[in-house]
Amino acid sequence: MRILLTNDDGIHAPGLAALEEIARGLSDDIWVCAPAEEQSGAGHSLTLHHPVRLRELSAKRYAVTGTPTDCVMLAVNQLMETKPDLILSGVNRGQNLGDDITYSGTVSAAMEGALAGIRSVALSQAYGRAEVGKELSYDGARGWGEKVLRPLLDMDFGERTLININFPALPAAEVEGIRICRQGFHDYARVIVDKNTDPRGMDYYWFGLRGIAHTPSHKSDLEAVKEGYISVTPLRLDLTQDTMLDKLAALY
Ligand code: MN
């Protein structure tokens, strides 16, 4: 089995090293193509307005001066003569749950893989308040990653479908188990914008992550991870809101 690894935290991220460890338990044919720099929050963006550079760091290991989506595109269409059987994106530093996934470069890399007709899985490691600003151990992901992924290896995901996995902010030994659940949502999101002044006197703005509230009580990925479970959520790229089709058609 040929596995392509990518992420949005960058080629040197400890979470990618954790993912490589997990993937080596599944196969010997591991390729890595990841952003040269951190790309968290890049979403599904594609670099169109400047050239992208590709650096070979070692055999089957590449850094890309672009987004996670760029990485998957380059790997699948340029680097790899045979398409990968599986794309794993992560392990992201921080959870990708509920409404947040549309911002996620980690999940978007898996979306790009799904669009290319390749089984794709995004993996993220939640962390607690005590770990803010600190290096994560990825102990939960390391301890459970292979166990969660192995049953998926022979499964047909179907078209335009990917799987989003989140590990709770717990050491592997304290993880409660695996829960299959749907994508959750924030009850409301209060965007925090820090306004400040740079050394040359110009205002700048910095988006903060605090202040987003949710009630994790919707049988969702948010609830599972809060309760100490690993969430496994199938996602689809067809975003059509079916119930609106007839309503809109009636307007015209
Ligand atoms: Mn990230």
mmCIF file of C-alpha atoms in Angstrom, residues 3-143:
data_model
loop_
_atom_site.group_PDB
_atom_site.id
_atom_site.type_symbol
_atom_site.label_atom_id
_atom_site.label_comp_id
_atom_site.label_asym_id
_atom_site.label_seq_id
_atom_site.Cartn_x
_atom_site.Cartn_y
_atom_site.Cartn_z
ATOM 1 C CA ILE A 3 0.562 6.133 1.445
ATOM 2 C CA LEU A 4 1.009 9.867 0.963
ATOM 3 C CA LEU A 5 1.394 12.006 4.083
ATOM 4 C CA THR A 6 0.815 15.715 4.275
ATOM 5 C CA ASN A 7 -0.280 18.294 6.842
ATOM 6 C CA ASP A 8 -0.820 22.013 7.368
ATOM 7 C CA ASP A 9 1.607 22.546 10.255
ATOM 8 C CA GLY A 10 4.607 22.183 7.969
ATOM 9 C CA ILE A 11 7.168 19.542 7.050
ATOM 10 C CA HIS A 12 9.032 19.919 10.373
ATOM 11 C CA ALA A 13 5.954 19.629 12.604
ATOM 12 C CA PRO A 14 6.117 17.012 15.377
ATOM 13 C CA GLY A 15 2.587 15.920 14.402
ATOM 14 C CA LEU A 16 3.857 14.884 10.973
ATOM 15 C CA ALA A 17 6.578 12.808 12.634
ATOM 16 C CA ALA A 18 3.850 11.157 14.727
ATOM 17 C CA LEU A 19 1.836 10.461 11.573
ATOM 18 C CA GLU A 20 4.870 8.968 9.867
ATOM 19 C CA GLU A 21 5.318 6.627 12.810
ATOM 20 C CA ILE A 22 1.663 5.565 12.549
ATOM 21 C CA ALA A 23 1.871 5.138 8.764
ATOM 22 C CA ARG A 24 5.038 3.005 8.961
ATOM 23 C CA GLY A 25 2.989 0.541 11.014
ATOM 24 C CA LEU A 26 0.685 0.209 8.004
ATOM 25 C CA SER A 27 3.101 0.216 5.057
ATOM 26 C CA ASP A 28 6.730 0.547 3.920
ATOM 27 C CA ASP A 29 5.822 2.711 0.932
ATOM 28 C CA ILE A 30 5.445 6.117 2.580
ATOM 29 C CA TRP A 31 5.701 9.410 0.703
ATOM 30 C CA VAL A 32 5.750 12.785 2.414
ATOM 31 C CA CYS A 33 4.848 16.031 0.660
ATOM 32 C CA ALA A 34 4.123 18.841 3.082
ATOM 33 C CA PRO A 35 4.258 22.640 3.235
ATOM 34 C CA ALA A 36 7.672 24.176 3.889
ATOM 35 C CA GLU A 37 6.050 26.577 6.364
ATOM 36 C CA GLU A 38 3.036 26.431 8.689
ATOM 37 C CA GLN A 39 -0.226 26.686 6.734
ATOM 38 C CA SER A 40 -2.827 26.290 9.486
ATOM 39 C CA GLY A 41 -6.032 28.085 8.540
ATOM 40 C CA ALA A 42 -5.198 27.886 4.837
ATOM 41 C CA GLY A 43 -8.411 25.977 4.193
ATOM 42 C CA HIS A 44 -8.706 24.573 0.690
ATOM 43 C CA SER A 45 -6.707 27.359 -0.909
ATOM 44 C CA LEU A 46 -4.637 26.788 -4.008
ATOM 45 C CA THR A 47 -1.636 28.941 -4.922
ATOM 46 C CA LEU A 48 -2.392 30.650 -8.223
ATOM 47 C CA HIS A 49 -0.611 33.990 -8.194
ATOM 48 C CA HIS A 50 3.007 32.999 -7.727
ATOM 49 C CA PRO A 51 5.107 29.957 -8.561
ATOM 50 C CA VAL A 52 5.409 27.086 -6.135
ATOM 51 C CA ARG A 53 8.789 25.532 -5.382
ATOM 52 C CA LEU A 54 9.373 21.897 -4.567
ATOM 53 C CA ARG A 55 12.381 20.773 -2.556
ATOM 54 C CA GLU A 56 13.401 17.122 -2.263
ATOM 55 C CA LEU A 57 14.668 16.675 1.304
ATOM 56 C CA SER A 58 15.364 12.961 0.968
ATOM 57 C CA ALA A 59 13.926 10.001 -0.945
ATOM 58 C CA LYS A 60 10.106 10.300 -1.106
ATOM 59 C CA ARG A 61 10.196 13.382 1.126
ATOM 60 C CA TYR A 62 9.337 16.827 -0.258
ATOM 61 C CA ALA A 63 8.719 20.332 1.043
ATOM 62 C CA VAL A 64 6.455 22.660 -0.942
ATOM 63 C CA THR A 65 6.363 26.458 -0.728
ATOM 64 C CA GLY A 66 2.576 26.410 -0.804
ATOM 65 C CA THR A 67 -0.622 25.199 0.792
ATOM 66 C CA PRO A 68 -1.698 21.695 1.810
ATOM 67 C CA THR A 69 -3.854 21.561 -1.327
ATOM 68 C CA ASP A 70 -0.799 22.477 -3.439
ATOM 69 C CA CYS A 71 1.064 19.610 -1.774
ATOM 70 C CA VAL A 72 -1.566 17.004 -2.638
ATOM 71 C CA MET A 73 -1.851 18.301 -6.204
ATOM 72 C CA LEU A 74 1.901 18.214 -6.740
ATOM 73 C CA ALA A 75 2.351 14.819 -5.130
ATOM 74 C CA VAL A 76 -0.462 13.155 -7.048
ATOM 75 C CA ASN A 77 0.086 14.827 -10.424
ATOM 76 C CA GLN A 78 3.829 15.425 -10.508
ATOM 77 C CA LEU A 79 5.829 13.416 -8.004
ATOM 78 C CA MET A 80 4.184 10.030 -7.800
ATOM 79 C CA GLU A 81 4.039 7.906 -10.926
ATOM 80 C CA THR A 82 1.476 5.648 -9.304
ATOM 81 C CA LYS A 83 -1.250 7.365 -7.316
ATOM 82 C CA PRO A 84 -1.279 6.713 -3.586
ATOM 83 C CA ASP A 85 -3.818 4.223 -2.225
ATOM 84 C CA LEU A 86 -4.307 6.396 0.821
ATOM 85 C CA ILE A 87 -3.676 9.988 1.839
ATOM 86 C CA LEU A 88 -3.218 10.825 5.508
ATOM 87 C CA SER A 89 -3.211 14.486 6.552
ATOM 88 C CA GLY A 90 -1.982 15.541 9.982
ATOM 89 C CA VAL A 91 -1.555 14.871 12.754
ATOM 90 C CA ASN A 92 -2.717 18.436 13.198
ATOM 91 C CA ARG A 93 -1.719 20.415 16.250
ATOM 92 C CA GLY A 94 -5.209 21.071 17.615
ATOM 93 C CA GLN A 95 -8.662 19.719 16.958
ATOM 94 C CA ASN A 96 -10.575 20.124 13.702
ATOM 95 C CA LEU A 97 -14.184 19.769 14.760
ATOM 96 C CA GLY A 98 -17.591 21.218 14.002
ATOM 97 C CA ASP A 99 -17.683 24.389 11.950
ATOM 98 C CA ASP A 100 -13.917 24.833 12.189
ATOM 99 C CA ILE A 101 -13.165 22.241 9.545
ATOM 100 C CA THR A 102 -13.796 24.591 6.632
ATOM 101 C CA TYR A 103 -10.812 26.683 7.763
ATOM 102 C CA SER A 104 -8.624 23.664 8.192
ATOM 103 C CA GLY A 105 -5.710 23.037 5.868
ATOM 104 C CA THR A 106 -5.444 19.566 7.388
ATOM 105 C CA VAL A 107 -9.007 18.606 6.448
ATOM 106 C CA SER A 108 -8.731 20.392 3.093
ATOM 107 C CA ALA A 109 -5.735 18.301 2.075
ATOM 108 C CA ALA A 110 -7.933 15.242 2.621
ATOM 109 C CA MET A 111 -10.695 16.956 0.639
ATOM 110 C CA GLU A 112 -8.275 17.422 -2.241
ATOM 111 C CA GLY A 113 -7.386 13.751 -2.017
ATOM 112 C CA ALA A 114 -11.068 12.790 -2.093
ATOM 113 C CA LEU A 115 -11.551 14.973 -5.180
ATOM 114 C CA ALA A 116 -8.698 13.088 -6.837
ATOM 115 C CA GLY A 117 -10.532 9.831 -6.120
ATOM 116 C CA ILE A 118 -8.096 8.713 -3.408
ATOM 117 C CA ARG A 119 -9.142 7.460 0.022
ATOM 118 C CA SER A 120 -8.219 10.307 2.346
ATOM 119 C CA VAL A 121 -8.213 10.765 6.085
ATOM 120 C CA ALA A 122 -7.539 13.868 8.191
ATOM 121 C CA LEU A 123 -6.154 13.379 11.711
ATOM 122 C CA SER A 124 -5.990 15.976 14.468
ATOM 123 C CA GLN A 125 -4.844 15.962 18.080
ATOM 124 C CA ALA A 126 -6.841 18.082 20.512
ATOM 125 C CA TYR A 127 -4.973 19.681 23.398
ATOM 126 C CA GLY A 128 -5.965 21.175 26.717
ATOM 127 C CA ARG A 129 -5.419 24.585 28.268
ATOM 128 C CA ALA A 130 -2.254 23.400 30.004
ATOM 129 C CA GLU A 131 -0.671 22.623 26.639
ATOM 130 C CA VAL A 132 -1.305 25.993 24.995
ATOM 131 C CA GLY A 133 2.008 27.196 23.575
ATOM 132 C CA LYS A 134 3.764 23.970 24.556
ATOM 133 C CA GLU A 135 5.020 21.113 22.440
ATOM 134 C CA LEU A 136 2.449 18.300 22.175
ATOM 135 C CA SER A 137 3.376 14.660 22.709
ATOM 136 C CA TYR A 138 0.740 13.334 20.275
ATOM 137 C CA ASP A 139 0.524 10.403 22.680
ATOM 138 C CA GLY A 140 -3.169 9.782 21.944
ATOM 139 C CA ALA A 141 -2.630 9.803 18.191
ATOM 140 C CA ARG A 142 0.494 7.637 18.436
ATOM 141 C CA GLY A 143 -1.192 5.135 20.728
#
